[in-house]
Amino acid sequence: MDAKIVLLPGDGIGPEIIKQAERVLAAVAKRFNHRFAFESHLIGGTAIDQTGDPLPAATVEACRAAGAVLLGAVGGPKWDDPSAAVRPEQGLLRIRKELQLFANLRPIQTFAELVDASPLKREIVEGTDILFFRELTGGVYFGDSGRTTVDGVESAHQSMVYSVPEVERIVRMAAQAARSRSNRLTSVDKANVLEPSRLWRQVAQRVMSEEFPDVQYDVVLVDAMAMHLISRPRDFDVVVTGNLFGDILTDEASMLPGSLGMLPSASMGSDGPGLFEPIHGSAPDIAGRGIANPLATILAAAMMLRHSLGLEDEAGKIEAAVRKVLADGLRTADIAGGQDSIGTEAMGNAVVAAL
Ligand code: NAD
Ligand code: IPM
Ligand code: MN
């Protein structure tokens, strides 16, 4: 296969982890006789510094022409001033919108070798296997926003908006995934308070009863879900939810496998290239020290091979290589529980060797 892969390293630990994922992909290409052409482009704070724009036009063009896109992370203290007009995170939101990546798949799987890296008890987390579908191009993230001052009192607003088609397409995609797993779907909302959640609930209910009567379906309020996730995570299979709730619940869920540094994600639309990234951010507290865990990004590269390039075997080989290095006892600091650890590059080397 010939594939053009656009790399968007971004900020903080982004370039460090993308470098290791690129090496792993190059090793896969070599072993399976594929030709992957890598092209790096600017996004985030680095793009602001070099061009004034967190998503330069050249980056969008390259992504549209790519087979798939692999992103590190954006953001950091340098660009955090709340009064700044231009912010790194705008680049990420815009590329998701430009490529119409409305579905963000975030698998939460515990690795047998890492169960003790979780702050939660083994008997609660062991065997957890949840697939989140986070809606990614709507909701409060993209609602009308602004500030007003009335009688000298300043206020700010941002609306949460969901349309019927936006809910239908993400629920359908999640329900289809449920059919290929254990046939259970949970929709998470805040329908007891929010109007867009009531619309979400009605639409989800209709889609499920009309099109997926065979899929076991239930609804949970988001506040209760935050609790159920850490008290009985094994009861969930596929979970579908809105943009903001999905953002928050999946960071919470990262503590089931034990670290944000282990969790990949895939952002997909109806067609065009997908965008693959770890769910964590630019980790400014450890950037530049060579200790970030590259496994989330390496696992995101595996998802890229599977979901955008149709290379299921190759994806499975990367995932098996990750399990092998964990089984061999290799740990970056975030999953070492205070024991001996290795750095970002050494972890990349180990995965390449395991391949
Ligand atoms: P973060 O995810 O960057 O970090 C949270 C904690 O997890 C930190 O202690 C960090 O060191 C640790 N961590 C994260 N990834 C790790 C890895 N691979 N290996 C080891 N430890 C890891 O969240 P934050 O500190 O709240 O945000 C920092 C910046 O990242 C912000 O500017 C935020 O907007 C941005 N952000 C970007 C993305 C993205 O680009 N997709 C996602 C989340 C946050
Ligand atoms: C994520 C991040 C982003 C989000 C930010 C950086 C815009 O937290 O990908 O989870 O909120 O979607
Ligand atoms: Mn997030």
PDB file of N, CA, C and O in Angstrom, residues 20 23-25 27-28 31-32 111 113 262 294-295 298-299 302 305-306 312-331 342 346-355:
ATOM      1  N   GLN A  20       8.059   8.769  18.142  1.00  0.00           N
ATOM      2  CA  GLN A  20       8.075   7.321  18.409  1.00  0.00           C
ATOM      3  C   GLN A  20       7.000   6.603  17.589  1.00  0.00           C
ATOM      4  O   GLN A  20       7.234   5.509  17.073  1.00  0.00           O
ATOM      5  N   ARG A  23       8.220   6.146  14.118  1.00  0.00           N
ATOM      6  CA  ARG A  23       9.204   5.047  14.003  1.00  0.00           C
ATOM      7  C   ARG A  23       8.498   3.698  13.961  1.00  0.00           C
ATOM      8  O   ARG A  23       8.882   2.789  13.219  1.00  0.00           O
ATOM      9  N   VAL A  24       7.456   3.568  14.790  1.00  0.00           N
ATOM     10  CA  VAL A  24       6.706   2.312  14.803  1.00  0.00           C
ATOM     11  C   VAL A  24       6.020   2.090  13.457  1.00  0.00           C
ATOM     12  O   VAL A  24       6.056   0.987  12.893  1.00  0.00           O
ATOM     13  N   LEU A  25       5.437   3.147  12.907  1.00  0.00           N
ATOM     14  CA  LEU A  25       4.773   3.024  11.596  1.00  0.00           C
ATOM     15  C   LEU A  25       5.783   2.679  10.504  1.00  0.00           C
ATOM     16  O   LEU A  25       5.493   1.885   9.600  1.00  0.00           O
ATOM     17  N   ALA A  27       8.466   1.006  10.912  1.00  0.00           N
ATOM     18  CA  ALA A  27       8.828  -0.409  11.098  1.00  0.00           C
ATOM     19  C   ALA A  27       7.744  -1.327  10.527  1.00  0.00           C
ATOM     20  O   ALA A  27       8.040  -2.357   9.915  1.00  0.00           O
ATOM     21  N   VAL A  28       6.482  -0.933  10.702  1.00  0.00           N
ATOM     22  CA  VAL A  28       5.370  -1.710  10.132  1.00  0.00           C
ATOM     23  C   VAL A  28       5.463  -1.705   8.606  1.00  0.00           C
ATOM     24  O   VAL A  28       5.312  -2.747   7.944  1.00  0.00           O
ATOM     25  N   ARG A  31       8.206  -4.037   7.469  1.00  0.00           N
ATOM     26  CA  ARG A  31       7.907  -5.453   7.654  1.00  0.00           C
ATOM     27  C   ARG A  31       6.821  -5.946   6.699  1.00  0.00           C
ATOM     28  O   ARG A  31       6.843  -7.077   6.243  1.00  0.00           O
ATOM     29  N   PHE A  32       5.844  -5.103   6.399  1.00  0.00           N
ATOM     30  CA  PHE A  32       4.711  -5.542   5.569  1.00  0.00           C
ATOM     31  C   PHE A  32       4.781  -5.021   4.126  1.00  0.00           C
ATOM     32  O   PHE A  32       3.811  -5.116   3.383  1.00  0.00           O
ATOM     33  N   PHE A 111      -5.203  -3.207  30.533  1.00  0.00           N
ATOM     34  CA  PHE A 111      -4.194  -4.199  30.181  1.00  0.00           C
ATOM     35  C   PHE A 111      -3.945  -5.046  31.429  1.00  0.00           C
ATOM     36  O   PHE A 111      -3.707  -4.484  32.504  1.00  0.00           O
ATOM     37  N   GLU A 113      -1.466  -6.526  32.438  1.00  0.00           N
ATOM     38  CA  GLU A 113      -0.173  -6.248  33.085  1.00  0.00           C
ATOM     39  C   GLU A 113      -0.193  -4.955  33.894  1.00  0.00           C
ATOM     40  O   GLU A 113       0.690  -4.711  34.712  1.00  0.00           O
ATOM     41  N   MET A 262      -1.874   5.997  28.172  1.00  0.00           N
ATOM     42  CA  MET A 262      -2.146   4.717  27.509  1.00  0.00           C
ATOM     43  C   MET A 262      -3.321   4.788  26.533  1.00  0.00           C
ATOM     44  O   MET A 262      -3.605   3.812  25.849  1.00  0.00           O
ATOM     45  N   PRO A 294       4.790   7.179  25.241  1.00  0.00           N
ATOM     46  CA  PRO A 294       4.380   7.287  23.831  1.00  0.00           C
ATOM     47  C   PRO A 294       3.323   6.249  23.443  1.00  0.00           C
ATOM     48  O   PRO A 294       2.889   6.210  22.291  1.00  0.00           O
ATOM     49  N   LEU A 295       2.901   5.380  24.389  1.00  0.00           N
ATOM     50  CA  LEU A 295       2.051   4.246  24.002  1.00  0.00           C
ATOM     51  C   LEU A 295       0.668   4.673  23.531  1.00  0.00           C
ATOM     52  O   LEU A 295       0.103   4.065  22.619  1.00  0.00           O
ATOM     53  N   ILE A 298       1.181   5.583  19.986  1.00  0.00           N
ATOM     54  CA  ILE A 298       1.482   4.374  19.206  1.00  0.00           C
ATOM     55  C   ILE A 298       0.193   3.566  18.996  1.00  0.00           C
ATOM     56  O   ILE A 298      -0.069   3.054  17.893  1.00  0.00           O
ATOM     57  N   LEU A 299      -0.634   3.495  20.040  1.00  0.00           N
ATOM     58  CA  LEU A 299      -1.927   2.790  19.897  1.00  0.00           C
ATOM     59  C   LEU A 299      -2.879   3.574  18.987  1.00  0.00           C
ATOM     60  O   LEU A 299      -3.697   2.979  18.279  1.00  0.00           O
ATOM     61  N   ALA A 302      -2.052   2.579  15.598  1.00  0.00           N
ATOM     62  CA  ALA A 302      -2.684   1.285  15.282  1.00  0.00           C
ATOM     63  C   ALA A 302      -4.140   1.495  14.866  1.00  0.00           C
ATOM     64  O   ALA A 302      -4.608   0.909  13.878  1.00  0.00           O
ATOM     65  N   LEU A 305      -4.232   2.668  11.301  1.00  0.00           N
ATOM     66  CA  LEU A 305      -4.078   1.603  10.301  1.00  0.00           C
ATOM     67  C   LEU A 305      -5.389   0.846  10.131  1.00  0.00           C
ATOM     68  O   LEU A 305      -5.806   0.531   9.019  1.00  0.00           O
ATOM     69  N   ARG A 306      -6.066   0.578  11.251  1.00  0.00           N
ATOM     70  CA  ARG A 306      -7.308  -0.198  11.199  1.00  0.00           C
ATOM     71  C   ARG A 306      -8.448   0.589  10.562  1.00  0.00           C
ATOM     72  O   ARG A 306      -9.098   0.123   9.631  1.00  0.00           O
ATOM     73  N   GLU A 312      -5.896  -4.132   9.122  1.00  0.00           N
ATOM     74  CA  GLU A 312      -6.273  -4.757  10.392  1.00  0.00           C
ATOM     75  C   GLU A 312      -5.128  -5.594  10.982  1.00  0.00           C
ATOM     76  O   GLU A 312      -4.830  -5.505  12.179  1.00  0.00           O
ATOM     77  N   ASP A 313      -4.477  -6.403  10.164  1.00  0.00           N
ATOM     78  CA  ASP A 313      -3.387  -7.252  10.681  1.00  0.00           C
ATOM     79  C   ASP A 313      -2.271  -6.429  11.274  1.00  0.00           C
ATOM     80  O   ASP A 313      -1.747  -6.721  12.350  1.00  0.00           O
ATOM     81  N   GLU A 314      -1.907  -5.374  10.526  1.00  0.00           N
ATOM     82  CA  GLU A 314      -0.802  -4.520  10.958  1.00  0.00           C
ATOM     83  C   GLU A 314      -1.169  -3.815  12.272  1.00  0.00           C
ATOM     84  O   GLU A 314      -0.345  -3.691  13.184  1.00  0.00           O
ATOM     85  N   ALA A 315      -2.425  -3.371  12.378  1.00  0.00           N
ATOM     86  CA  ALA A 315      -2.887  -2.731  13.616  1.00  0.00           C
ATOM     87  C   ALA A 315      -2.757  -3.703  14.783  1.00  0.00           C
ATOM     88  O   ALA A 315      -2.246  -3.356  15.861  1.00  0.00           O
ATOM     89  N   GLY A 316      -3.196  -4.930  14.541  1.00  0.00           N
ATOM     90  CA  GLY A 316      -3.129  -5.951  15.592  1.00  0.00           C
ATOM     91  C   GLY A 316      -1.692  -6.235  16.017  1.00  0.00           C
ATOM     92  O   GLY A 316      -1.409  -6.479  17.192  1.00  0.00           O
ATOM     93  N   LYS A 317      -0.769  -6.164  15.032  1.00  0.00           N
ATOM     94  CA  LYS A 317       0.645  -6.411  15.359  1.00  0.00           C
ATOM     95  C   LYS A 317       1.187  -5.314  16.289  1.00  0.00           C
ATOM     96  O   LYS A 317       1.970  -5.586  17.194  1.00  0.00           O
ATOM     97  N   ILE A 318       0.802  -4.068  16.035  1.00  0.00           N
ATOM     98  CA  ILE A 318       1.254  -2.983  16.925  1.00  0.00           C
ATOM     99  C   ILE A 318       0.690  -3.191  18.326  1.00  0.00           C
ATOM    100  O   ILE A 318       1.409  -3.087  19.333  1.00  0.00           O
ATOM    101  N   GLU A 319      -0.599  -3.527  18.411  1.00  0.00           N
ATOM    102  CA  GLU A 319      -1.212  -3.729  19.728  1.00  0.00           C
ATOM    103  C   GLU A 319      -0.570  -4.898  20.467  1.00  0.00           C
ATOM    104  O   GLU A 319      -0.339  -4.835  21.685  1.00  0.00           O
ATOM    105  N   ALA A 320      -0.236  -5.947  19.717  1.00  0.00           N
ATOM    106  CA  ALA A 320       0.433  -7.091  20.337  1.00  0.00           C
ATOM    107  C   ALA A 320       1.829  -6.696  20.823  1.00  0.00           C
ATOM    108  O   ALA A 320       2.277  -7.142  21.889  1.00  0.00           O
ATOM    109  N   ALA A 321       2.516  -5.840  20.042  1.00  0.00           N
ATOM    110  CA  ALA A 321       3.859  -5.397  20.442  1.00  0.00           C
ATOM    111  C   ALA A 321       3.784  -4.575  21.736  1.00  0.00           C
ATOM    112  O   ALA A 321       4.642  -4.702  22.614  1.00  0.00           O
ATOM    113  N   VAL A 322       2.738  -3.758  21.853  1.00  0.00           N
ATOM    114  CA  VAL A 322       2.573  -2.967  23.085  1.00  0.00           C
ATOM    115  C   VAL A 322       2.337  -3.900  24.274  1.00  0.00           C
ATOM    116  O   VAL A 322       2.948  -3.746  25.341  1.00  0.00           O
ATOM    117  N   ARG A 323       1.471  -4.898  24.077  1.00  0.00           N
ATOM    118  CA  ARG A 323       1.227  -5.848  25.176  1.00  0.00           C
ATOM    119  C   ARG A 323       2.511  -6.582  25.553  1.00  0.00           C
ATOM    120  O   ARG A 323       2.786  -6.829  26.727  1.00  0.00           O
ATOM    121  N   LYS A 324       3.320  -6.895  24.542  1.00  0.00           N
ATOM    122  CA  LYS A 324       4.584  -7.611  24.795  1.00  0.00           C
ATOM    123  C   LYS A 324       5.542  -6.778  25.654  1.00  0.00           C
ATOM    124  O   LYS A 324       6.111  -7.277  26.616  1.00  0.00           O
ATOM    125  N   VAL A 325       5.694  -5.492  25.325  1.00  0.00           N
ATOM    126  CA  VAL A 325       6.636  -4.685  26.123  1.00  0.00           C
ATOM    127  C   VAL A 325       6.117  -4.513  27.552  1.00  0.00           C
ATOM    128  O   VAL A 325       6.904  -4.493  28.510  1.00  0.00           O
ATOM    129  N   LEU A 326       4.802  -4.439  27.693  1.00  0.00           N
ATOM    130  CA  LEU A 326       4.248  -4.345  29.050  1.00  0.00           C
ATOM    131  C   LEU A 326       4.478  -5.658  29.806  1.00  0.00           C
ATOM    132  O   LEU A 326       4.849  -5.659  30.980  1.00  0.00           O
ATOM    133  N   ALA A 327       4.264  -6.770  29.094  1.00  0.00           N
ATOM    134  CA  ALA A 327       4.469  -8.079  29.724  1.00  0.00           C
ATOM    135  C   ALA A 327       5.937  -8.269  30.108  1.00  0.00           C
ATOM    136  O   ALA A 327       6.256  -8.927  31.101  1.00  0.00           O
ATOM    137  N   ASP A 328       6.840  -7.651  29.319  1.00  0.00           N
ATOM    138  CA  ASP A 328       8.268  -7.722  29.645  1.00  0.00           C
ATOM    139  C   ASP A 328       8.634  -6.830  30.829  1.00  0.00           C
ATOM    140  O   ASP A 328       9.798  -6.754  31.212  1.00  0.00           O
ATOM    141  N   GLY A 329       7.656  -6.093  31.339  1.00  0.00           N
ATOM    142  CA  GLY A 329       7.904  -5.274  32.535  1.00  0.00           C
ATOM    143  C   GLY A 329       8.372  -3.871  32.245  1.00  0.00           C
ATOM    144  O   GLY A 329       8.734  -3.139  33.173  1.00  0.00           O
ATOM    145  N   LEU A 330       8.392  -3.461  30.964  1.00  0.00           N
ATOM    146  CA  LEU A 330       8.858  -2.112  30.649  1.00  0.00           C
ATOM    147  C   LEU A 330       7.764  -1.096  30.969  1.00  0.00           C
ATOM    148  O   LEU A 330       6.602  -1.277  30.621  1.00  0.00           O
ATOM    149  N   ARG A 331       8.168  -0.009  31.648  1.00  0.00           N
ATOM    150  CA  ARG A 331       7.206   0.996  32.091  1.00  0.00           C
ATOM    151  C   ARG A 331       7.795   2.399  31.937  1.00  0.00           C
ATOM    152  O   ARG A 331       8.945   2.627  32.328  1.00  0.00           O
ATOM    153  N   ILE A 342      11.538   3.626  32.193  1.00  0.00           N
ATOM    154  CA  ILE A 342      12.352   3.986  31.039  1.00  0.00           C
ATOM    155  C   ILE A 342      11.741   5.223  30.382  1.00  0.00           C
ATOM    156  O   ILE A 342      10.609   5.599  30.676  1.00  0.00           O
ATOM    157  N   ALA A 346      13.249   5.019  24.700  1.00  0.00           N
ATOM    158  CA  ALA A 346      13.495   3.604  25.019  1.00  0.00           C
ATOM    159  C   ALA A 346      12.205   2.798  24.861  1.00  0.00           C
ATOM    160  O   ALA A 346      12.219   1.649  24.391  1.00  0.00           O
ATOM    161  N   MET A 347      11.068   3.400  25.226  1.00  0.00           N
ATOM    162  CA  MET A 347       9.790   2.708  25.055  1.00  0.00           C
ATOM    163  C   MET A 347       9.504   2.519  23.559  1.00  0.00           C
ATOM    164  O   MET A 347       9.062   1.445  23.133  1.00  0.00           O
ATOM    165  N   GLY A 348       9.790   3.558  22.763  1.00  0.00           N
ATOM    166  CA  GLY A 348       9.618   3.440  21.312  1.00  0.00           C
ATOM    167  C   GLY A 348      10.500   2.327  20.754  1.00  0.00           C
ATOM    168  O   GLY A 348      10.052   1.484  19.959  1.00  0.00           O
ATOM    169  N   ASN A 349      11.767   2.283  21.210  1.00  0.00           N
ATOM    170  CA  ASN A 349      12.691   1.230  20.763  1.00  0.00           C
ATOM    171  C   ASN A 349      12.140  -0.147  21.079  1.00  0.00           C
ATOM    172  O   ASN A 349      12.219  -1.070  20.256  1.00  0.00           O
ATOM    173  N   ALA A 350      11.582  -0.280  22.281  1.00  0.00           N
ATOM    174  CA  ALA A 350      11.089  -1.595  22.714  1.00  0.00           C
ATOM    175  C   ALA A 350       9.920  -2.052  21.842  1.00  0.00           C
ATOM    176  O   ALA A 350       9.831  -3.226  21.480  1.00  0.00           O
ATOM    177  N   VAL A 351       9.035  -1.119  21.494  1.00  0.00           N
ATOM    178  CA  VAL A 351       7.887  -1.498  20.652  1.00  0.00           C
ATOM    179  C   VAL A 351       8.374  -1.889  19.255  1.00  0.00           C
ATOM    180  O   VAL A 351       7.938  -2.890  18.684  1.00  0.00           O
ATOM    181  N   VAL A 352       9.328  -1.106  18.726  1.00  0.00           N
ATOM    182  CA  VAL A 352       9.883  -1.432  17.401  1.00  0.00           C
ATOM    183  C   VAL A 352      10.536  -2.812  17.441  1.00  0.00           C
ATOM    184  O   VAL A 352      10.321  -3.648  16.544  1.00  0.00           O
ATOM    185  N   ALA A 353      11.275  -3.087  18.504  1.00  0.00           N
ATOM    186  CA  ALA A 353      11.934  -4.396  18.619  1.00  0.00           C
ATOM    187  C   ALA A 353      10.894  -5.514  18.724  1.00  0.00           C
ATOM    188  O   ALA A 353      11.043  -6.564  18.100  1.00  0.00           O
ATOM    189  N   ALA A 354       9.842  -5.275  19.473  1.00  0.00           N
ATOM    190  CA  ALA A 354       8.797  -6.296  19.644  1.00  0.00           C
ATOM    191  C   ALA A 354       8.064  -6.579  18.329  1.00  0.00           C
ATOM    192  O   ALA A 354       7.581  -7.676  18.100  1.00  0.00           O
ATOM    193  N   LEU A 355       8.027  -5.583  17.466  1.00  0.00           N
ATOM    194  CA  LEU A 355       7.362  -5.759  16.157  1.00  0.00           C
ATOM    195  C   LEU A 355       8.146  -6.738  15.278  1.00  0.00           C
ATOM    196  O   LEU A 355       7.632  -7.335  14.371  1.00  0.00           O
TER     197      LEU A 355
END
